[in-house]
CSV table of C-alpha atoms in Angstrom, one decimal:
chain,number,residue,atom,x,y,z
A,1,UNK,CA,93.7,-162.3,127.4
A,2,UNK,CA,90.8,-160.3,126.0
A,3,UNK,CA,92.0,-156.9,124.9
A,4,UNK,CA,89.7,-153.9,125.0
A,5,UNK,CA,90.3,-150.6,123.2
A,6,UNK,CA,89.8,-147.3,125.2
A,7,UNK,CA,87.7,-145.0,123.1
A,8,UNK,CA,86.3,-142.7,125.8
A,9,UNK,CA,87.6,-141.6,129.2
A,10,UNK,CA,86.0,-139.8,132.1
A,11,UNK,CA,88.5,-137.8,134.1
A,12,UNK,CA,87.5,-136.1,137.3
A,13,UNK,CA,90.3,-135.7,139.9
A,14,UNK,CA,91.0,-133.6,143.0
A,15,UNK,CA,94.8,-133.8,142.6
A,16,UNK,CA,96.2,-133.0,139.1
A,17,UNK,CA,99.9,-133.9,139.7
A,18,UNK,CA,101.1,-136.4,137.1
A,19,UNK,CA,97.9,-136.1,135.0
A,20,UNK,CA,99.3,-134.1,132.1
A,21,UNK,CA,101.2,-136.9,130.3
A,22,UNK,CA,98.2,-139.3,130.6
A,23,UNK,CA,95.8,-136.7,129.1
A,24,UNK,CA,98.2,-136.0,126.2
A,25,UNK,CA,98.6,-139.7,125.5
A,26,UNK,CA,94.9,-140.3,125.5
A,27,UNK,CA,94.5,-137.4,123.1
A,28,UNK,CA,97.2,-138.8,120.8
A,29,UNK,CA,95.3,-142.1,120.6
A,30,UNK,CA,92.1,-140.3,119.7
A,31,UNK,CA,90.3,-141.0,122.9
A,32,UNK,CA,87.2,-138.9,123.6
A,33,UNK,CA,87.8,-137.1,126.9
A,34,UNK,CA,84.9,-136.3,129.3
A,35,UNK,CA,85.4,-134.2,132.4
A,36,UNK,CA,84.1,-131.9,135.1
A,37,UNK,CA,84.8,-128.5,136.6
A,38,UNK,CA,88.5,-128.0,137.6
A,39,UNK,CA,89.7,-131.1,135.7
A,40,UNK,CA,88.0,-129.9,132.6
A,41,UNK,CA,89.7,-126.5,132.9
A,42,UNK,CA,93.1,-128.3,133.4
A,43,UNK,CA,92.5,-130.3,130.2
A,44,UNK,CA,91.4,-127.2,128.3
A,45,UNK,CA,94.6,-125.3,129.4
A,46,UNK,CA,96.6,-128.1,127.7
A,47,UNK,CA,94.9,-127.1,124.5
A,48,UNK,CA,93.0,-130.4,124.3
A,49,UNK,CA,89.2,-130.6,123.7
A,50,UNK,CA,86.9,-132.3,126.1
A,51,UNK,CA,83.2,-133.0,126.6
A,52,UNK,CA,81.7,-131.5,129.8
A,53,UNK,CA,79.7,-134.0,131.8
A,54,UNK,CA,76.9,-131.4,131.9
A,55,UNK,CA,76.7,-131.4,128.1
A,56,UNK,CA,76.8,-135.2,128.0
A,57,UNK,CA,74.0,-135.6,130.6
A,58,UNK,CA,72.1,-132.4,129.7
A,59,UNK,CA,71.9,-131.7,133.4
A,60,UNK,CA,73.9,-129.1,135.3
A,61,UNK,CA,76.1,-129.6,138.4
A,62,UNK,CA,73.9,-128.8,141.4
A,63,UNK,CA,74.0,-128.2,145.1
A,64,UNK,CA,77.4,-126.6,145.1
A,65,UNK,CA,79.0,-129.4,143.1
A,66,UNK,CA,77.6,-132.2,145.4
A,67,UNK,CA,75.9,-133.7,142.4
A,68,UNK,CA,77.9,-133.8,139.1
A,69,UNK,CA,78.4,-137.3,137.8
A,70,UNK,CA,75.5,-139.1,139.5
A,71,UNK,CA,73.5,-139.6,136.4
A,72,UNK,CA,72.3,-142.6,134.4
A,73,UNK,CA,74.2,-141.6,131.3
A,74,UNK,CA,77.4,-141.6,133.2
A,75,UNK,CA,76.9,-144.8,135.2
A,76,UNK,CA,75.1,-146.5,132.3
A,77,UNK,CA,78.1,-145.7,130.1
A,78,UNK,CA,80.3,-147.4,132.7
A,79,UNK,CA,78.2,-150.3,133.9
A,80,UNK,CA,76.6,-151.6,130.7
A,81,UNK,CA,78.0,-155.0,129.7
A,82,UNK,CA,79.4,-154.7,126.2
A,83,UNK,CA,78.7,-158.4,125.4
A,84,UNK,CA,75.2,-158.4,126.9
A,85,UNK,CA,72.5,-157.9,124.2
A,86,UNK,CA,69.9,-156.7,126.6
A,87,UNK,CA,72.2,-154.1,128.0
A,88,UNK,CA,73.2,-153.0,124.5
A,89,UNK,CA,69.5,-152.6,123.5
A,90,UNK,CA,68.8,-150.4,126.5
A,91,UNK,CA,71.9,-148.4,125.9
A,92,UNK,CA,70.8,-147.6,122.4
A,93,UNK,CA,67.2,-146.8,123.5
A,94,UNK,CA,68.4,-144.3,126.1
A,95,UNK,CA,71.2,-142.9,123.9
A,96,UNK,CA,73.9,-143.8,126.4
A,97,UNK,CA,77.6,-143.7,125.2
A,98,UNK,CA,80.2,-146.1,126.5
A,99,UNK,CA,82.9,-144.9,129.0
A,100,UNK,CA,85.9,-147.2,128.7
A,101,UNK,CA,88.3,-145.6,131.2
A,102,UNK,CA,87.6,-143.8,134.5
A,103,UNK,CA,90.3,-141.7,136.1
A,104,UNK,CA,89.1,-140.4,139.4
A,105,UNK,CA,90.5,-139.8,142.9
A,106,UNK,CA,88.8,-138.9,146.2
A,107,UNK,CA,88.5,-135.8,148.3
A,108,UNK,CA,91.3,-135.8,150.9
A,109,UNK,CA,89.1,-136.9,153.9
A,110,UNK,CA,91.9,-138.2,156.1
A,111,UNK,CA,94.1,-135.2,155.5
A,112,UNK,CA,91.2,-132.9,156.3
A,113,UNK,CA,90.6,-134.7,159.6
A,114,UNK,CA,94.3,-134.5,160.4
A,115,UNK,CA,94.4,-130.8,159.7
A,116,UNK,CA,92.0,-130.1,162.6
A,117,UNK,CA,89.3,-128.8,160.3
A,118,UNK,CA,85.8,-128.2,161.5
A,119,UNK,CA,83.2,-130.9,161.4
A,120,UNK,CA,81.4,-129.1,158.6
A,121,UNK,CA,84.6,-129.0,156.5
A,122,UNK,CA,85.2,-132.6,157.2
A,123,UNK,CA,81.7,-133.6,156.1
A,124,UNK,CA,82.2,-131.8,152.8
A,125,UNK,CA,85.2,-133.9,152.1
A,126,UNK,CA,83.2,-137.1,152.1
A,127,UNK,CA,83.3,-138.1,148.5
A,128,UNK,CA,80.1,-139.4,146.9
A,129,UNK,CA,80.4,-139.2,143.1
A,130,UNK,CA,84.1,-140.3,143.1
A,131,UNK,CA,83.6,-143.4,145.3
A,132,UNK,CA,80.5,-144.4,143.2
A,133,UNK,CA,82.5,-144.1,140.0
A,134,UNK,CA,85.3,-146.1,141.4
A,135,UNK,CA,83.1,-149.0,142.5
A,136,UNK,CA,81.0,-148.9,139.3
A,137,UNK,CA,84.1,-149.1,137.0
A,138,UNK,CA,85.8,-151.7,139.2
A,139,UNK,CA,82.7,-153.9,139.2
A,140,UNK,CA,82.7,-153.8,135.4
A,141,UNK,CA,86.4,-154.4,135.0
A,142,UNK,CA,85.7,-156.9,132.2
A,143,UNK,CA,85.0,-153.9,130.0
A,144,UNK,CA,86.2,-150.8,131.8
A,145,UNK,CA,89.6,-149.5,133.2
A,146,UNK,CA,89.5,-147.8,136.6
A,147,UNK,CA,92.4,-145.6,137.9
A,148,UNK,CA,91.4,-144.8,141.5
A,149,UNK,CA,94.4,-142.7,142.6
A,150,UNK,CA,97.7,-141.1,141.6
A,151,UNK,CA,99.5,-144.3,142.7
A,152,UNK,CA,98.3,-146.0,139.5
A,153,UNK,CA,99.2,-143.2,137.1
A,154,UNK,CA,102.6,-144.7,136.3
A,155,UNK,CA,101.1,-148.1,135.4
A,156,UNK,CA,98.5,-146.5,133.2
A,157,UNK,CA,101.0,-144.3,131.5
A,158,UNK,CA,103.2,-147.3,130.7
A,159,UNK,CA,100.2,-149.0,129.1
A,160,UNK,CA,99.3,-145.9,127.0
A,161,UNK,CA,102.8,-145.6,125.8
A,162,UNK,CA,102.3,-148.8,123.8
A,163,UNK,CA,98.7,-148.0,122.7
A,164,UNK,CA,95.1,-147.5,123.9
A,165,UNK,CA,94.3,-151.2,124.6
A,166,UNK,CA,94.2,-153.1,127.9
A,167,UNK,CA,94.1,-156.8,128.8
A,168,UNK,CA,91.6,-158.2,131.2
A,169,UNK,CA,94.5,-159.0,133.6
A,170,UNK,CA,95.5,-155.3,133.6
A,171,UNK,CA,91.9,-154.2,134.1
A,172,UNK,CA,91.6,-156.7,137.0
A,173,UNK,CA,94.8,-155.3,138.5
A,174,UNK,CA,93.3,-151.8,138.5
A,175,UNK,CA,90.0,-153.1,139.9
A,176,UNK,CA,91.8,-154.7,142.8
A,177,UNK,CA,93.5,-151.4,143.6
A,178,UNK,CA,90.2,-149.6,143.3
A,179,UNK,CA,88.5,-151.7,145.9
A,180,UNK,CA,91.5,-151.3,148.3
A,181,UNK,CA,91.1,-147.5,147.9
A,182,UNK,CA,87.4,-147.7,148.5
A,183,UNK,CA,87.7,-149.9,151.6
A,184,UNK,CA,90.4,-147.7,153.2
A,185,UNK,CA,88.4,-144.5,152.5
A,186,UNK,CA,85.2,-145.9,154.0
A,187,UNK,CA,87.1,-147.2,157.0
A,188,UNK,CA,88.5,-143.7,157.6
A,189,UNK,CA,85.0,-142.2,157.5
A,190,UNK,CA,83.6,-144.8,159.8
A,191,UNK,CA,86.5,-144.3,162.2
A,192,UNK,CA,85.8,-140.5,162.3
A,193,UNK,CA,82.1,-141.1,163.1
A,194,UNK,CA,82.8,-143.7,165.8
A,195,UNK,CA,85.6,-141.5,167.3
A,196,UNK,CA,88.1,-144.4,167.4
A,197,UNK,CA,90.6,-145.9,165.0
A,198,UNK,CA,89.4,-149.0,163.2
A,199,UNK,CA,91.5,-151.9,162.3
A,200,UNK,CA,91.4,-152.6,158.5
A,201,UNK,CA,93.6,-155.1,156.7
A,202,UNK,CA,92.7,-153.0,153.6
A,203,UNK,CA,95.0,-150.2,154.9
A,204,UNK,CA,97.2,-149.4,151.9
A,205,UNK,CA,99.9,-150.1,150.9
A,206,UNK,CA,100.5,-153.8,151.6
A,207,UNK,CA,104.1,-154.9,151.9
A,208,UNK,CA,105.1,-158.5,151.8
A,209,UNK,CA,107.8,-159.6,154.3
A,210,UNK,CA,110.3,-162.4,153.8
A,211,UNK,CA,108.4,-164.4,156.4
A,212,UNK,CA,106.7,-164.0,159.8
A,213,UNK,CA,107.9,-164.6,163.3
A,214,UNK,CA,109.3,-168.0,162.0
A,215,UNK,CA,110.3,-169.0,158.5
A,216,UNK,CA,107.3,-171.2,158.0
A,217,UNK,CA,104.9,-168.3,158.6
A,218,UNK,CA,103.9,-165.9,155.8
A,219,UNK,CA,103.7,-162.2,156.8
A,220,UNK,CA,102.7,-158.7,155.5
A,221,UNK,CA,102.9,-155.2,156.7
A,222,UNK,CA,99.8,-153.0,156.1
A,223,UNK,CA,100.3,-149.2,156.1
A,224,UNK,CA,102.9,-146.7,155.0
A,225,UNK,CA,106.1,-147.2,157.0
A,226,UNK,CA,107.8,-144.4,155.1
A,227,UNK,CA,105.6,-141.9,157.1
A,228,UNK,CA,107.6,-142.8,160.2
A,229,UNK,CA,110.9,-144.3,159.0
A,230,UNK,CA,113.5,-143.8,156.3
A,231,UNK,CA,115.9,-146.6,155.8
A,232,UNK,CA,119.4,-145.4,154.9
A,233,UNK,CA,121.2,-148.7,154.8
A,234,UNK,CA,121.0,-152.4,155.4
A,235,UNK,CA,118.9,-155.4,154.6
A,236,UNK,CA,115.2,-155.6,154.3
A,237,UNK,CA,113.4,-155.3,157.6
A,238,UNK,CA,111.9,-158.6,158.8
A,239,UNK,CA,108.7,-159.2,160.8
A,240,UNK,CA,110.6,-159.6,164.0
A,241,UNK,CA,112.7,-156.4,163.2
A,242,UNK,CA,109.5,-154.4,162.7
A,243,UNK,CA,108.0,-155.6,166.0
A,244,UNK,CA,111.2,-154.7,167.9
A,245,UNK,CA,111.7,-151.4,166.1
A,246,UNK,CA,108.2,-150.4,167.2
A,247,UNK,CA,109.0,-151.4,170.8
A,248,UNK,CA,112.3,-149.5,170.7
A,249,UNK,CA,110.8,-146.3,169.4
A,250,UNK,CA,107.8,-146.5,171.8
A,251,UNK,CA,110.3,-146.7,174.7
A,252,UNK,CA,112.7,-143.9,173.8
A,253,UNK,CA,109.7,-141.6,173.0
A,254,UNK,CA,109.0,-141.7,176.8
A,255,UNK,CA,112.1,-139.6,177.5
A,256,UNK,CA,111.2,-136.3,176.0
A,257,UNK,CA,113.7,-133.5,176.8
A,258,UNK,CA,116.4,-136.0,177.7
A,259,UNK,CA,119.1,-137.9,175.7
A,260,UNK,CA,118.0,-141.5,176.0
A,261,UNK,CA,119.3,-144.8,174.6
A,262,UNK,CA,117.5,-148.1,174.6
A,263,UNK,CA,118.7,-151.6,173.6
A,264,UNK,CA,115.8,-154.0,172.8
A,265,UNK,CA,115.7,-157.7,172.4
A,266,UNK,CA,112.4,-159.5,171.7
A,267,UNK,CA,110.5,-156.3,172.5
A,268,UNK,CA,112.0,-156.0,176.0
A,269,UNK,CA,114.7,-153.6,177.1
A,270,UNK,CA,118.0,-155.2,178.0
A,271,UNK,CA,119.5,-151.8,178.6
A,272,UNK,CA,118.2,-148.2,178.9
A,273,UNK,CA,119.9,-145.0,180.1
A,274,UNK,CA,119.7,-141.2,179.9
A,275,UNK,CA,122.9,-139.2,179.9
A,276,UNK,CA,124.4,-135.9,178.7
A,277,UNK,CA,125.6,-137.4,175.4
A,278,UNK,CA,124.4,-140.2,173.1
A,279,UNK,CA,127.8,-142.0,173.7
A,280,UNK,CA,127.4,-141.9,177.5
A,281,UNK,CA,123.8,-143.0,177.3
A,282,UNK,CA,124.7,-145.9,175.0
A,283,UNK,CA,127.5,-147.2,177.1
A,284,UNK,CA,125.3,-147.0,180.3
A,285,UNK,CA,122.5,-148.9,178.5
A,286,UNK,CA,125.0,-151.5,177.2
A,287,UNK,CA,126.5,-152.1,180.7
A,288,UNK,CA,123.2,-153.5,182.0
A,289,UNK,CA,123.3,-156.5,179.8
A,290,UNK,CA,126.1,-156.6,177.2
A,291,UNK,CA,125.3,-160.3,176.4
A,292,UNK,CA,121.6,-159.8,175.4
A,293,UNK,CA,122.6,-156.7,173.4
A,294,UNK,CA,124.2,-158.9,170.8
A,295,UNK,CA,121.9,-158.9,167.8
A,296,UNK,CA,119.7,-156.3,169.4
A,297,UNK,CA,117.7,-153.2,168.2
A,298,UNK,CA,119.3,-149.9,169.3
A,299,UNK,CA,117.4,-146.7,169.5
A,300,UNK,CA,118.0,-143.1,170.6
A,301,UNK,CA,116.0,-139.9,170.5
A,302,UNK,CA,119.0,-137.7,169.6
A,303,UNK,CA,121.4,-137.4,166.6
A,304,UNK,CA,124.1,-140.1,166.6
A,305,UNK,CA,127.5,-138.5,166.3
A,306,UNK,CA,130.9,-140.1,165.5
A,307,UNK,CA,131.8,-140.6,169.1
A,308,UNK,CA,128.7,-142.6,169.7
A,309,UNK,CA,129.0,-144.4,166.4
A,310,UNK,CA,132.5,-145.6,167.2
A,311,UNK,CA,131.2,-147.4,170.3
A,312,UNK,CA,128.1,-148.8,168.6
A,313,UNK,CA,130.1,-150.1,165.7
A,314,UNK,CA,131.9,-152.5,168.1
A,315,UNK,CA,128.6,-154.3,168.7
A,316,UNK,CA,126.9,-156.7,166.4
A,317,UNK,CA,123.3,-155.3,166.2
A,318,UNK,CA,120.5,-155.7,163.8
A,319,UNK,CA,119.1,-152.2,163.6
A,320,UNK,CA,120.1,-148.7,164.8
A,321,UNK,CA,117.4,-146.0,165.0
A,322,UNK,CA,117.9,-142.2,165.5
A,323,UNK,CA,116.2,-139.0,164.4
A,324,UNK,CA,119.5,-138.2,162.4
A,325,UNK,CA,123.1,-139.4,161.9
A,326,UNK,CA,126.1,-137.2,161.5
A,327,UNK,CA,127.7,-137.9,158.1
A,328,UNK,CA,130.9,-139.4,159.6
A,329,UNK,CA,128.8,-141.6,162.0
A,330,UNK,CA,126.7,-142.7,159.1
A,331,UNK,CA,129.6,-143.8,157.0
A,332,UNK,CA,131.2,-145.7,159.9
A,333,UNK,CA,127.9,-147.5,160.7
A,334,UNK,CA,127.5,-148.4,157.0
A,335,UNK,CA,130.6,-150.5,157.2
A,336,UNK,CA,128.5,-153.5,158.2
A,337,UNK,CA,126.5,-154.2,155.0
A,338,UNK,CA,123.5,-155.9,156.7
A,339,UNK,CA,123.1,-153.5,159.6
A,340,UNK,CA,119.9,-151.6,159.2
A,341,UNK,CA,120.1,-147.8,159.8
A,342,UNK,CA,116.8,-146.0,160.2
A,343,UNK,CA,115.9,-142.3,160.6
A,344,UNK,CA,112.8,-141.7,162.6
A,345,UNK,CA,110.9,-139.0,160.6
A,346,UNK,CA,107.9,-138.6,162.8
A,347,UNK,CA,106.6,-139.7,166.2
A,348,UNK,CA,104.4,-142.7,166.5
A,349,UNK,CA,100.7,-142.0,166.3
A,350,UNK,CA,99.3,-145.2,167.8
A,351,UNK,CA,95.9,-144.9,169.4
A,352,UNK,CA,94.8,-148.5,169.6
A,353,UNK,CA,96.2,-152.0,169.8
A,354,UNK,CA,94.7,-154.9,167.8
A,355,UNK,CA,95.2,-158.6,168.3
A,356,UNK,CA,93.5,-161.6,166.6
A,357,UNK,CA,92.1,-164.3,169.0
A,358,UNK,CA,89.2,-166.7,169.2
A,359,UNK,CA,88.5,-166.3,165.4
A,360,UNK,CA,88.0,-162.6,165.9
A,361,UNK,CA,89.8,-159.4,166.9
A,362,UNK,CA,90.3,-157.7,170.3
A,363,UNK,CA,90.9,-154.0,170.3
A,364,UNK,CA,92.0,-151.7,173.1
A,365,UNK,CA,93.3,-148.1,173.6
A,366,UNK,CA,97.1,-147.8,173.5
A,367,UNK,CA,98.6,-147.3,177.0
A,368,UNK,CA,99.5,-143.6,176.5
A,369,UNK,CA,99.8,-142.8,180.2
A,370,UNK,CA,103.4,-142.1,181.4
A,371,UNK,CA,103.7,-141.8,185.2
A,372,UNK,CA,104.7,-138.4,186.4
A,373,UNK,CA,105.3,-136.6,189.7
A,374,UNK,CA,101.6,-135.6,189.7
A,375,UNK,CA,100.7,-139.3,189.9
A,376,UNK,CA,102.8,-140.1,192.9
A,377,UNK,CA,101.3,-140.6,196.3
A,378,UNK,CA,103.8,-141.2,199.1
A,379,UNK,CA,102.4,-144.0,201.4
A,380,UNK,CA,105.4,-144.5,203.7
A,381,UNK,CA,106.8,-142.4,206.6
A,382,UNK,CA,110.0,-141.9,204.6
A,383,UNK,CA,109.6,-139.8,201.5
A,384,UNK,CA,111.8,-140.5,198.4
A,385,UNK,CA,114.5,-137.9,197.7
A,386,UNK,CA,114.4,-135.8,194.6
A,387,UNK,CA,117.0,-138.1,193.0
A,388,UNK,CA,115.0,-141.2,194.0
A,389,UNK,CA,111.8,-139.7,192.5
A,390,UNK,CA,113.6,-139.3,189.1
A,391,UNK,CA,114.9,-142.9,189.3
A,392,UNK,CA,111.4,-144.2,190.2
A,393,UNK,CA,109.8,-142.4,187.3
A,394,UNK,CA,112.6,-143.6,185.0
A,395,UNK,CA,112.1,-147.2,186.1
A,396,UNK,CA,108.3,-146.9,185.8
A,397,UNK,CA,108.6,-145.8,182.1
A,398,UNK,CA,110.7,-148.9,181.3
A,399,UNK,CA,108.3,-151.2,183.2
A,400,UNK,CA,105.4,-149.9,181.2
A,401,UNK,CA,107.1,-151.2,178.0
A,402,UNK,CA,108.2,-154.6,179.5
A,403,UNK,CA,106.4,-157.9,179.4
A,404,UNK,CA,104.4,-158.7,182.6
A,405,UNK,CA,105.1,-159.7,185.2
A,406,UNK,CA,108.0,-157.3,185.4
A,407,UNK,CA,110.3,-155.6,187.9
A,408,UNK,CA,112.7,-152.9,186.8
A,409,UNK,CA,115.7,-151.8,189.0
A,410,UNK,CA,117.3,-148.4,188.2
A,411,UNK,CA,119.5,-145.7,189.6
A,412,UNK,CA,120.7,-142.3,188.3
A,413,UNK,CA,119.2,-142.6,184.9
A,414,UNK,CA,120.4,-146.1,184.2
A,415,UNK,CA,118.4,-149.4,184.2
A,416,UNK,CA,120.4,-151.7,186.3
A,417,UNK,CA,118.4,-154.8,185.5
A,418,UNK,CA,114.9,-156.1,184.9
A,419,UNK,CA,113.0,-159.3,185.3
A,420,UNK,CA,110.2,-159.8,182.7
A,421,UNK,CA,107.6,-162.2,181.4
A,422,UNK,CA,107.4,-164.1,184.7
A,423,UNK,CA,104.4,-165.8,186.1
A,424,UNK,CA,105.3,-164.6,189.5
A,425,UNK,CA,106.3,-161.1,190.5
A,426,UNK,CA,108.8,-162.6,193.0
A,427,UNK,CA,110.4,-164.6,190.1
A,428,UNK,CA,110.7,-161.3,188.1
A,429,UNK,CA,112.4,-159.6,191.0
A,430,UNK,CA,114.8,-162.5,191.7
A,431,UNK,CA,115.6,-162.6,188.0
A,432,UNK,CA,116.4,-158.9,188.0
A,433,UNK,CA,118.6,-159.1,191.1
A,434,UNK,CA,120.5,-162.1,189.7
A,435,UNK,CA,121.2,-160.3,186.4
A,436,UNK,CA,122.3,-157.1,188.2
A,437,UNK,CA,124.8,-159.1,190.2
A,438,UNK,CA,126.0,-160.9,187.1
A,439,UNK,CA,126.8,-157.6,185.4
A,440,UNK,CA,128.3,-156.1,188.6
A,441,UNK,CA,125.6,-153.5,189.0
A,442,UNK,CA,125.5,-151.9,192.5
A,443,UNK,CA,121.9,-152.1,193.8
A,444,UNK,CA,122.7,-150.1,197.0
A,445,UNK,CA,120.3,-147.2,197.0
A,446,UNK,CA,118.5,-148.4,193.8
A,447,UNK,CA,114.9,-147.8,193.0
A,448,UNK,CA,112.4,-150.5,192.0
A,449,UNK,CA,109.4,-150.3,189.7
A,450,UNK,CA,106.6,-152.9,189.4
A,451,UNK,CA,104.0,-152.9,186.6
A,452,UNK,CA,101.3,-154.0,189.0
A,453,UNK,CA,100.6,-154.2,192.8
A,454,UNK,CA,102.3,-156.4,195.3
A,455,UNK,CA,99.8,-159.1,196.5
A,456,UNK,CA,102.2,-159.8,199.4
A,457,UNK,CA,105.1,-158.1,201.1
A,458,UNK,CA,107.6,-160.7,199.9
A,459,UNK,CA,108.9,-158.4,197.0
A,460,UNK,CA,109.7,-155.5,199.2
A,461,UNK,CA,111.4,-157.9,201.7
A,462,UNK,CA,113.6,-159.3,199.0
A,463,UNK,CA,114.3,-155.8,197.5
A,464,UNK,CA,115.3,-154.4,200.9
A,465,UNK,CA,117.8,-157.2,201.4
A,466,UNK,CA,119.3,-156.5,198.0
A,467,UNK,CA,119.9,-152.8,199.0
A,468,UNK,CA,117.0,-151.2,197.2
A,469,UNK,CA,115.7,-148.1,199.0
A,470,UNK,CA,112.7,-146.8,197.1
A,471,UNK,CA,109.7,-148.4,195.4
A,472,UNK,CA,107.0,-147.4,192.8
A,473,UNK,CA,104.0,-149.5,192.2
A,474,UNK,CA,100.3,-148.9,191.3
A,475,UNK,CA,98.9,-150.0,194.6
A,476,UNK,CA,95.4,-151.5,194.9
A,477,UNK,CA,96.1,-154.8,196.7
A,478,UNK,CA,94.0,-155.7,199.7
A,479,UNK,CA,97.3,-156.3,201.4
A,480,UNK,CA,99.0,-153.0,200.4
A,481,UNK,CA,99.4,-152.2,204.0
A,482,UNK,CA,101.6,-155.2,204.6
A,483,UNK,CA,104.1,-154.0,202.1
A,484,UNK,CA,103.9,-150.4,203.4
A,485,UNK,CA,104.5,-151.6,207.0
A,486,UNK,CA,107.6,-153.6,206.0
A,487,UNK,CA,109.0,-150.5,204.2
A,488,UNK,CA,108.3,-148.3,207.2
A,489,UNK,CA,110.1,-150.8,209.5
A,490,UNK,CA,113.1,-151.2,207.2
A,491,UNK,CA,113.8,-147.6,205.9
A,492,UNK,CA,112.3,-147.8,202.4
A,493,UNK,CA,110.2,-145.2,200.8
A,494,UNK,CA,107.2,-146.2,198.6
A,495,UNK,CA,105.0,-144.3,196.2
A,496,UNK,CA,101.8,-145.5,194.5
A,497,UNK,CA,100.4,-144.2,191.2
A,498,UNK,CA,97.0,-145.8,190.9
A,499,UNK,CA,97.9,-146.7,187.3
A,500,UNK,CA,98.7,-150.3,186.3
A,501,UNK,CA,100.9,-151.1,183.3
A,502,UNK,CA,100.3,-154.7,182.4
A,503,UNK,CA,101.8,-155.7,179.1
A,504,UNK,CA,100.9,-159.2,177.7
């Protein structure tokens, strides 16, 4: 591999953390340092000399610092091809000096947007000089080293520990990182101006997974999972684990202000419950389908204590998620070496869903609507009781997170059963009733939620015969009245929400 010696370095960064040892190593190797503004002051305070960009270009920083490095002597020093005779002749004619290393980062645009700053403040955090330096140095990686963010400092420091030379392979590694930084940054700006989140495979970092949905499929995770989760124990999360973990967290987040527990299998709930304690909620969730819970993903929105852990530990499960674990509970759950224990550090911030299809992408807003009492319109003569309203809303939240067609049966903060992923709503209901009977769940007085309207009255007829007394559905069928009439004639209450929750 062709080695190149670093003889000059341009350093201009917003964040100074971790920069000091690199500056000192460059100085030890006799590298000429070039810098701007605050970075120059930082270098000077280390007792190390540097050349100001303004002195190099003989042109001052103007427009409040908007233009500092955008000058032919800077970009010529970076972009000239060292082995191209024409470039070298022009370089000499214009008295341009080589720049062999560029260390630069970008204004914190995404953090500024997230902070709720004004539009004017956000615009000022769109980096121009920095992004131009990154792209220029990355383009000329054959001759120049580009360090585009703090994440590459450790690698650069390791190289400088052995000397001031880099191989082409190393320079190409840095260039690859640079274009990833550039792509992600531009995507964030474009998303801000279009007022929607944009899908970008360039989202950093990229994490390779063991395999995809099946062993013959390759898979990667793009993004920083550590912003949401901290893994305390267990094996590496798989593709299927990640999909189910997202489903589990999304579901338990619906139950704000309550102690909730969900057991997920293949993104669908096989058990959900709310109760005064985590232990009680777990046992109620497990009761709905203790068979499917085997190898499932468990999630709660409250701290797991020892009492809950003792029950959970009796079940073989892949993953347990909670905002915290009591120390005794953690030690007990760690007794299974492969069991993954995750702390949820922050709520999910999903705004869009992205799927690949037909050689392209389809993007939609996330379904962020949770049915509430304000959405309910009673359409039957009989009104649901206060307890039934709570059960209806509870069932509706679960239905929202279950594959269509779905029917969810619930009572007193416990999912009794569900039917999901059926081509017929009747099939989904019959599946739910069959499962409830199998696990000895009493459907007398239960509530039923449907993710979409009833095209015919057959579902309410079947439900009534099973003992169900209240129904929640979006409404909107041209035959809604048929279902309403049946409810009126057979002592069922029904509410409609006007909001459909299909999930494909």
